[in-house]
CSV table of C-alpha atoms in Angstrom, one decimal:
chain,number,residue,atom,x,y,z
I,1,MET,CA,30.9,-9.5,8.3
I,2,GLU,CA,29.2,-11.9,6.3
I,3,LYS,CA,29.2,-11.1,2.4
I,4,LEU,CA,25.9,-10.5,0.6
I,5,THR,CA,27.4,-13.6,-1.6
I,6,THR,CA,27.4,-15.7,1.3
I,7,ILE,CA,24.0,-14.5,2.2
I,8,ALA,CA,22.6,-14.9,-1.2
I,9,LYS,CA,23.8,-18.9,-1.0
I,10,ARG,CA,21.4,-19.6,1.6
I,11,PHE,CA,18.8,-19.3,-0.6
I,12,MET,CA,20.7,-20.6,-3.6
I,13,PRO,CA,22.4,-23.7,-2.6
I,14,GLN,CA,23.1,-24.9,-6.1
I,15,GLY,CA,25.9,-23.7,-8.2
I,16,ASP,CA,27.9,-20.5,-7.9
I,17,ILE,CA,26.5,-16.9,-7.2
I,18,VAL,CA,27.4,-14.7,-10.3
I,19,SER,CA,26.4,-11.2,-8.9
I,20,VAL,CA,24.5,-9.7,-6.3
I,21,THR,CA,23.2,-6.1,-7.4
I,22,PRO,CA,20.8,-3.4,-5.9
I,23,TYR,CA,17.6,-3.7,-7.5
I,24,GLY,CA,14.3,-1.1,-7.4
I,25,ASN,CA,13.8,1.9,-5.6
I,26,GLY,CA,12.1,0.8,-2.4
I,27,HIS,CA,12.5,3.2,0.5
I,28,ILE,CA,12.0,0.6,3.3
I,29,ASN,CA,13.9,-2.7,2.7
I,30,ASP,CA,17.1,-2.9,0.7
I,31,THR,CA,16.7,-5.2,-2.2
I,32,TYR,CA,19.0,-7.1,-4.6
I,33,LEU,CA,18.8,-9.1,-7.8
I,34,VAL,CA,20.8,-12.3,-7.5
I,35,GLU,CA,22.0,-14.3,-10.3
I,36,ASN,CA,23.7,-18.2,-10.3
I,37,THR,CA,25.4,-20.2,-12.7
I,38,VAL,CA,22.7,-22.9,-12.2
I,39,GLU,CA,19.3,-21.7,-10.7
I,40,LYS,CA,17.0,-19.0,-11.9
I,41,PRO,CA,17.4,-15.5,-10.5
I,42,ILE,CA,15.9,-14.6,-7.5
I,43,ILE,CA,15.4,-11.1,-5.3
I,44,LEU,CA,17.0,-11.2,-2.1
I,45,GLN,CA,15.9,-8.5,0.6
I,46,GLN,CA,17.3,-7.3,4.0
I,47,ILE,CA,14.0,-6.5,6.0
I,48,ASN,CA,13.9,-3.2,7.7
I,49,THR,CA,13.4,-4.2,11.3
I,50,HIS,CA,12.7,-0.8,12.7
I,51,VAL,CA,9.8,-0.9,10.4
I,52,PHE,CA,8.7,-4.6,10.5
I,53,PRO,CA,9.9,-5.8,14.1
I,54,ASN,CA,8.1,-9.1,14.1
I,55,VAL,CA,9.7,-10.8,10.8
I,56,LYS,CA,8.4,-14.2,11.7
I,57,MET,CA,4.7,-13.4,11.7
I,58,MET,CA,5.1,-11.2,9.0
I,59,GLN,CA,6.8,-13.8,6.8
I,60,ASP,CA,4.1,-16.3,8.0
I,61,ASN,CA,1.4,-13.8,6.7
I,62,ILE,CA,3.3,-13.4,3.2
I,63,TYR,CA,3.6,-17.2,3.0
I,64,ARG,CA,0.0,-17.9,3.8
I,65,VAL,CA,-1.1,-15.3,0.9
I,66,THR,CA,1.1,-16.5,-1.6
I,67,THR,CA,0.3,-19.8,-1.0
I,68,HIS,CA,-3.3,-19.2,-1.3
I,69,ILE,CA,-3.0,-17.1,-4.5
I,70,ALA,CA,-0.7,-19.7,-6.0
I,71,ASN,CA,-3.4,-22.5,-5.3
I,72,TYR,CA,-6.1,-20.3,-6.6
I,73,LEU,CA,-4.2,-19.5,-9.9
I,74,GLU,CA,-2.8,-23.0,-10.3
I,75,ASN,CA,-4.1,-23.6,-13.6
I,76,ALA,CA,-4.9,-20.0,-14.6
I,77,VAL,CA,-1.6,-18.7,-15.1
I,78,SER,CA,2.4,-19.3,-15.8
I,79,SER,CA,3.9,-20.8,-12.3
I,80,GLU,CA,7.1,-18.4,-12.9
I,81,HIS,CA,4.5,-15.6,-12.7
I,82,LEU,CA,3.4,-16.4,-9.1
I,83,LEU,CA,5.2,-14.7,-6.3
I,84,ARG,CA,6.6,-17.3,-4.0
I,85,ILE,CA,8.8,-17.0,-0.7
I,86,ILE,CA,11.9,-18.9,-1.1
I,87,SER,CA,13.2,-20.7,2.1
I,88,SER,CA,16.6,-20.4,3.5
I,89,SER,CA,19.0,-23.6,3.6
I,90,ASN,CA,17.4,-24.0,7.2
I,91,GLY,CA,14.3,-24.7,5.9
I,92,GLN,CA,12.8,-21.2,7.5
I,93,LEU,CA,11.2,-18.5,5.7
I,94,TYR,CA,13.8,-15.9,6.5
I,95,TYR,CA,17.7,-16.1,7.7
I,96,GLU,CA,19.1,-14.0,10.5
I,97,ASN,CA,22.7,-13.0,11.0
I,98,GLU,CA,24.9,-10.1,12.6
I,99,ARG,CA,23.5,-7.7,10.0
I,100,GLY,CA,19.8,-8.3,10.4
I,101,SER,CA,16.9,-10.2,8.7
I,102,TRP,CA,17.0,-11.6,5.1
I,103,ARG,CA,14.4,-13.0,2.7
I,104,ALA,CA,14.2,-14.1,-0.9
I,105,TYR,CA,11.5,-14.2,-3.5
I,106,ASN,CA,11.7,-15.8,-7.0
I,107,PHE,CA,12.3,-13.4,-9.7
I,108,ILE,CA,9.6,-12.8,-12.1
I,109,PRO,CA,10.7,-13.0,-15.6
I,110,ASN,CA,9.9,-10.4,-18.5
I,111,SER,CA,8.2,-8.0,-15.7
I,112,ILE,CA,8.3,-4.4,-15.5
I,113,GLY,CA,6.9,-1.9,-13.0
I,114,TYR,CA,6.0,1.9,-13.3
I,115,GLU,CA,6.3,4.7,-11.0
I,116,THR,CA,3.1,6.9,-12.3
I,117,VAL,CA,-0.2,6.3,-13.9
I,118,LYS,CA,0.2,7.9,-17.4
I,119,SER,CA,-3.3,6.6,-18.7
I,120,PRO,CA,-6.7,5.6,-17.7
I,121,HIS,CA,-5.8,2.3,-19.1
I,122,MET,CA,-3.1,2.0,-16.4
I,123,ALA,CA,-5.1,2.9,-13.9
I,124,TYR,CA,-7.8,0.5,-14.9
I,125,SER,CA,-5.1,-2.5,-14.8
I,126,GLY,CA,-4.2,-1.3,-11.0
I,127,GLY,CA,-7.8,-1.5,-10.1
I,128,LYS,CA,-8.2,-4.9,-11.9
I,129,ALA,CA,-5.1,-6.1,-9.9
I,130,PHE,CA,-6.2,-5.0,-6.5
I,131,GLY,CA,-9.4,-6.2,-7.2
I,132,GLN,CA,-8.5,-9.7,-8.2
I,133,PHE,CA,-6.0,-9.4,-5.2
I,134,GLN,CA,-8.5,-9.1,-2.7
I,135,LYS,CA,-10.9,-11.3,-4.2
I,136,MET,CA,-8.6,-14.1,-4.3
I,137,LEU,CA,-8.1,-13.4,-0.6
I,138,SER,CA,-11.7,-13.2,0.2
I,139,ASN,CA,-11.8,-16.7,1.3
I,140,LEU,CA,-8.4,-17.1,2.7
I,141,PRO,CA,-8.8,-20.1,5.6
I,142,GLY,CA,-7.5,-19.9,9.2
I,143,ASP,CA,-6.9,-17.4,11.7
I,144,PRO,CA,-6.9,-13.6,10.9
I,145,LEU,CA,-3.5,-12.4,9.6
I,146,TYR,CA,-1.2,-10.9,12.2
I,147,GLU,CA,-1.4,-7.1,12.5
I,148,VAL,CA,2.0,-5.7,11.0
I,149,ILE,CA,1.5,-2.3,11.8
I,150,ASP,CA,-0.8,-1.6,14.6
I,151,ASN,CA,-3.6,0.9,14.1
I,152,PHE,CA,-2.2,1.6,10.8
I,153,HIS,CA,-5.6,2.9,9.2
I,154,ASN,CA,-7.4,3.4,12.6
I,155,MET,CA,-8.8,7.1,12.4
I,156,LYS,CA,-9.5,7.4,15.8
I,157,PHE,CA,-5.8,6.5,16.8
I,158,ARG,CA,-4.8,8.7,14.0
I,159,LEU,CA,-6.9,11.7,15.4
I,160,ASP,CA,-5.4,11.2,18.9
I,161,LYS,CA,-2.1,11.3,17.8
I,162,PHE,CA,-3.0,14.6,16.3
I,163,ASN,CA,-4.7,16.0,19.2
I,164,LYS,CA,-1.9,15.2,21.2
I,165,ALA,CA,0.6,16.7,19.0
I,166,LEU,CA,-1.6,19.6,18.9
I,167,SER,CA,-1.6,20.0,22.6
I,168,LEU,CA,1.9,19.5,23.4
I,169,ASP,CA,3.1,21.8,20.4
I,170,VAL,CA,6.7,21.0,20.8
I,171,LYS,CA,8.1,23.3,18.1
I,172,GLU,CA,5.4,26.2,18.7
I,173,ARG,CA,3.9,25.7,15.1
I,174,ALA,CA,0.4,25.1,15.7
I,175,SER,CA,-0.2,28.7,15.9
I,176,SER,CA,1.0,29.1,12.2
I,177,VAL,CA,-1.6,26.6,10.7
I,178,PRO,CA,-4.9,27.8,11.9
I,179,GLU,CA,-6.6,26.9,8.8
I,180,LEU,CA,-5.3,23.3,8.8
I,181,ILE,CA,-6.1,22.7,12.7
I,182,ASP,CA,-9.8,24.0,11.5
I,183,PHE,CA,-9.6,21.7,8.4
I,184,VAL,CA,-9.1,18.4,10.5
I,185,GLN,CA,-11.6,19.3,13.5
I,186,ARG,CA,-14.4,20.1,11.1
I,187,ARG,CA,-14.3,16.9,9.4
I,188,ALA,CA,-12.8,14.7,12.1
I,189,GLU,CA,-16.2,13.1,13.0
I,190,LYS,CA,-17.5,11.9,9.6
I,191,MET,CA,-13.7,10.6,8.8
I,192,CYS,CA,-14.6,7.9,11.5
I,193,ILE,CA,-17.5,6.4,9.8
I,194,LEU,CA,-15.5,3.2,8.3
I,195,LEU,CA,-14.5,2.3,12.0
I,196,GLU,CA,-18.1,2.8,12.9
I,197,LEU,CA,-19.5,0.3,10.6
I,198,GLY,CA,-16.9,-2.0,10.9
I,199,GLU,CA,-17.5,-1.9,14.9
I,200,LYS,CA,-21.2,-2.2,14.1
I,201,GLY,CA,-20.5,-5.3,11.9
I,202,GLU,CA,-22.0,-3.4,8.7
I,203,ILE,CA,-18.9,-3.8,6.7
I,204,PRO,CA,-17.1,-7.2,6.9
I,205,VAL,CA,-13.5,-7.5,7.7
I,206,ARG,CA,-11.2,-8.8,4.7
I,207,ILE,CA,-7.7,-8.8,3.9
I,208,THR,CA,-6.3,-6.0,2.3
I,209,HIS,CA,-2.7,-4.9,0.6
I,210,ASN,CA,-2.5,-1.6,2.4
I,211,ASP,CA,0.3,-0.2,0.0
I,212,THR,CA,-1.5,0.1,-3.4
I,213,LYS,CA,0.9,2.2,-5.3
I,214,LEU,CA,1.3,1.3,-8.7
I,215,ASN,CA,5.2,0.3,-8.3
I,216,ASN,CA,3.7,-2.7,-6.3
I,217,ILE,CA,2.3,-4.1,-9.5
I,218,LEU,CA,4.5,-6.2,-12.1
I,219,PHE,CA,3.5,-5.9,-15.7
I,220,ASP,CA,4.3,-8.0,-18.9
I,221,LYS,CA,6.8,-5.8,-20.6
I,222,ASP,CA,5.5,-7.1,-24.1
I,223,THR,CA,1.5,-7.5,-23.3
I,224,HIS,CA,1.7,-5.0,-20.5
I,225,GLU,CA,-1.0,-7.0,-18.6
I,226,VAL,CA,-0.6,-7.6,-14.8
I,227,LEU,CA,1.5,-10.3,-13.8
I,228,SER,CA,1.5,-10.0,-10.1
I,229,VAL,CA,0.9,-7.9,-7.1
I,230,ILE,CA,4.4,-7.4,-4.9
I,231,ASP,CA,5.6,-5.9,-1.8
I,232,LEU,CA,3.3,-7.9,0.6
I,233,ASP,CA,5.2,-6.5,4.1
I,234,THR,CA,1.7,-4.9,4.9
I,235,VAL,CA,-0.8,-7.2,4.0
I,236,MET,CA,-3.2,-7.4,6.9
I,237,ASN,CA,-6.9,-7.7,7.9
I,238,GLY,CA,-8.8,-4.5,6.9
I,239,TYR,CA,-11.5,-3.1,5.2
I,240,VAL,CA,-11.6,-3.0,1.3
I,241,HIS,CA,-11.9,0.7,1.3
I,242,TYR,CA,-8.4,0.8,2.6
I,243,ASP,CA,-6.9,-0.2,-0.5
I,244,PHE,CA,-9.7,1.2,-2.8
I,245,GLY,CA,-9.4,5.0,-1.1
I,246,ASP,CA,-5.6,5.0,-1.1
I,247,SER,CA,-5.4,3.8,-4.8
I,248,ILE,CA,-7.6,6.8,-6.0
I,249,ARG,CA,-5.4,9.1,-3.5
I,250,THR,CA,-2.4,8.3,-5.6
I,251,TYR,CA,-3.8,7.3,-9.2
I,252,ALA,CA,-6.1,10.0,-9.6
I,253,ASN,CA,-4.2,12.8,-8.2
I,254,ALA,CA,-3.3,15.3,-11.1
I,255,ALA,CA,-0.2,16.5,-9.2
I,256,VAL,CA,2.6,14.8,-6.7
I,257,GLU,CA,2.0,14.1,-3.3
I,258,ASP,CA,3.8,17.0,-2.1
I,259,GLU,CA,3.1,19.3,-4.9
I,260,PRO,CA,3.6,22.9,-3.6
I,261,ASP,CA,1.4,24.8,-6.2
I,262,LEU,CA,-1.9,24.0,-4.7
I,263,SER,CA,-3.8,25.0,-8.0
I,264,LYS,CA,-2.1,21.9,-9.7
I,265,VAL,CA,-3.6,19.4,-7.3
I,266,TYR,CA,-7.1,17.9,-7.8
I,267,MET,CA,-8.7,14.4,-8.4
I,268,LYS,CA,-9.0,13.5,-11.9
I,269,ILE,CA,-12.4,11.9,-12.4
I,270,SER,CA,-11.7,10.0,-15.6
I,271,MET,CA,-8.6,8.3,-13.5
I,272,PHE,CA,-11.2,7.4,-11.1
I,273,GLU,CA,-13.8,5.9,-13.2
I,274,ALA,CA,-11.1,3.8,-14.9
I,275,TYR,CA,-9.6,2.6,-11.7
I,276,ALA,CA,-13.4,1.8,-10.2
I,277,ARG,CA,-14.0,-0.2,-13.5
I,278,GLY,CA,-11.1,-2.3,-13.1
I,279,TYR,CA,-11.5,-2.6,-9.3
I,280,LEU,CA,-15.4,-3.4,-9.5
I,281,GLY,CA,-15.1,-5.7,-12.6
I,282,ALA,CA,-12.7,-7.8,-10.4
I,283,ILE,CA,-14.3,-7.8,-6.9
I,284,GLY,CA,-17.9,-6.1,-7.4
I,285,LYS,CA,-19.8,-9.1,-7.0
I,286,VAL,CA,-17.9,-10.4,-4.0
I,287,LEU,CA,-18.8,-6.7,-2.2
I,288,THR,CA,-21.7,-6.3,0.1
I,289,GLU,CA,-24.2,-3.1,-0.9
I,290,THR,CA,-22.9,-1.2,2.0
I,291,GLU,CA,-19.2,-1.7,1.1
I,292,ILE,CA,-20.0,-0.6,-2.3
I,293,ALA,CA,-22.0,2.5,-1.1
I,294,TYR,CA,-18.7,3.8,1.0
I,295,LEU,CA,-16.1,3.2,-2.2
I,296,ALA,CA,-16.5,6.5,-3.2
I,297,PRO,CA,-16.2,8.3,0.4
I,298,SER,CA,-13.2,6.2,1.4
I,299,ALA,CA,-11.3,8.2,-1.3
I,300,ALA,CA,-11.7,11.3,0.9
I,301,ILE,CA,-11.1,9.3,4.0
I,302,MET,CA,-7.6,7.7,3.1
I,303,THR,CA,-6.6,11.1,1.6
I,304,PHE,CA,-7.6,12.8,4.9
I,305,ILE,CA,-6.0,10.0,6.9
I,306,ILE,CA,-2.5,10.8,5.1
I,307,GLY,CA,-2.8,14.5,5.4
I,308,LEU,CA,-3.7,13.8,9.0
I,309,ARG,CA,-0.3,12.1,9.3
I,310,PHE,CA,1.9,14.4,8.0
I,311,ILE,CA,0.3,17.7,9.7
I,312,THR,CA,0.7,15.7,12.8
I,313,ASP,CA,4.3,14.9,12.3
I,314,TYR,CA,4.7,18.8,11.4
I,315,LEU,CA,3.2,19.6,14.8
I,316,ASP,CA,5.7,16.8,16.4
I,317,GLY,CA,8.7,18.5,14.6
I,318,ASP,CA,9.3,16.0,11.8
I,319,VAL,CA,10.0,12.7,13.7
I,320,TYR,CA,8.4,10.1,11.6
I,321,PHE,CA,8.4,11.0,7.9
I,322,LYS,CA,11.8,12.0,6.0
I,323,THR,CA,11.8,15.5,5.0
I,324,ALA,CA,13.5,17.6,2.5
I,325,HIS,CA,12.9,20.8,4.0
I,326,GLU,CA,11.6,22.5,7.1
I,327,HIS,CA,8.2,22.8,6.1
I,328,HIS,CA,8.1,19.5,3.9
I,329,ASN,CA,5.5,17.9,5.9
I,330,LEU,CA,3.6,21.0,5.9
I,331,GLN,CA,3.7,21.3,2.4
I,332,ARG,CA,2.5,17.6,2.2
I,333,ALA,CA,-0.5,18.2,4.5
I,334,LYS,CA,-1.7,21.1,2.3
I,335,ALA,CA,-1.5,19.2,-0.9
I,336,GLN,CA,-3.5,16.5,0.6
I,337,PHE,CA,-5.9,18.4,2.1
I,338,LYS,CA,-6.7,20.2,-1.1
I,339,LEU,CA,-7.0,17.1,-2.7
I,340,VAL,CA,-9.8,16.1,0.2
I,341,GLU,CA,-11.6,19.0,-1.0
I,342,SER,CA,-11.3,18.1,-4.9
I,343,ILE,CA,-12.9,14.6,-3.8
I,344,GLU,CA,-15.6,16.2,-1.9
I,345,LYS,CA,-16.6,18.4,-4.8
I,346,GLN,CA,-17.0,15.6,-7.0
I,347,MET,CA,-18.7,12.7,-4.8
I,348,SER,CA,-21.8,13.0,-6.2
I,349,ASP,CA,-20.0,12.1,-9.7
I,350,MET,CA,-18.2,9.9,-8.1
I,351,GLN,CA,-21.4,7.8,-6.7
I,352,ARG,CA,-23.1,8.1,-9.9
I,353,ILE,CA,-19.9,6.4,-11.6
I,354,ILE,CA,-19.9,3.5,-9.1
I,355,SER,CA,-23.7,3.1,-9.5
I,356,ASP,CA,-23.4,3.0,-13.3
I,357,ILE,CA,-20.7,0.5,-13.2
I,358,CYS,CA,-22.2,-1.9,-10.8
I,359,ARG,CA,-25.5,-1.9,-12.7
I,360,TYR,CA,-23.4,-4.2,-15.4
I,361,LEU,CA,-21.7,-6.5,-13.4
C-alpha cells in the first residue's frame, strides 16, 4: 500500500518530505500537515468518499470558488493567506490510489482556529467572515455549482424522511416521544417558508458554505483578524439563510448541541446581535429586502431542521449520526427543539436588531 510520504510527494515534487503528521480534529476527512526540505508546508487530506462520492465535481466546485476569491482579493490580502488547491503531479485537482482519493491545500501560516465562540467580538468576526464569503461569490460566473449533497437543507425532503421513519417506527420508539412528534407536526408547514419563497422566485439562489462552524474560519494568531474561510466541501447553491440561520444555531446557543440539561439551552441575544452586525456589515447591501426579512426566522428554521434530522435518526434506529449512547439522538433533538423555542420567543427582538443594523448600512 502506498505510504503517506509517497502520496504527499505527488503534491510536493521538489525536495524531500520531512514529516506527515495528523492535523486538526475534523470528523469527515483525514487531515495531515506535510513538511518538506524545500517547499512550503501543505495540508494533505484523504477525502471521505462515503460522504462525498463525486470527488471530481466537488473539487471542481472548490477550484472555481477559491480561484474566484483569489481574483477578488488579489490586491487586498497577502497571497499566502488565500486558500488554494494544489494540483497533483499529473495536473489533476486530486489523486486516487488503492487507499482512496487525496487532495492538497496550501498551509496558511500564523493561523489559528477556535472551537467555541467565547465573546461577542468572535461572533461578530464569524458573521463578517461568512458575509464576505457570500458577497465575494455573489457574482461567480458560469453554471451553478454541483450539488455535493442532494437535498441537504431541503425541508420538505427532511419532513418526508421524518414521516417515513415515524410510519415505519422500526425500533418502536415513536410512542415514547409524542411531545417531539407534536413539536414537529405543529411547525412543519411554516418551516417550509424558505423553500416556498425560493420556488416563487422571491429570494434568489446564491452560493452558500453550508458548514459555518467557527472552526471553519482561520484567524491570525497575532491580530485575531479573519484570514480565510476553509472547509469548502459543502459549498453549493442555496439561500443565504442556510448559512445565517445555522450560524446562529451554533454561535448563539448558550449550551452545547447535545446538552442534557434543557434549562441551560437558550439563544444569547447578544451573540445574535454581534453575528448579525458582522454579517450584514459585509453583505447587507447585496441582499434583497425579502432576504433580510427572513434572516431572523432562518435561525429557527435551520435549528429546527437539524433537530428534525436527529429525531428522524432516532426513530430510524440511529443509522446516520454517530452516537455515544442509546438515546443520544433523542437528547440532541430535545436540545435543538428547546433552542427553537428560545429563538421563537425572541423573534421580535431579533427582527428589531436587524432593522436597526440595516438602517445604518
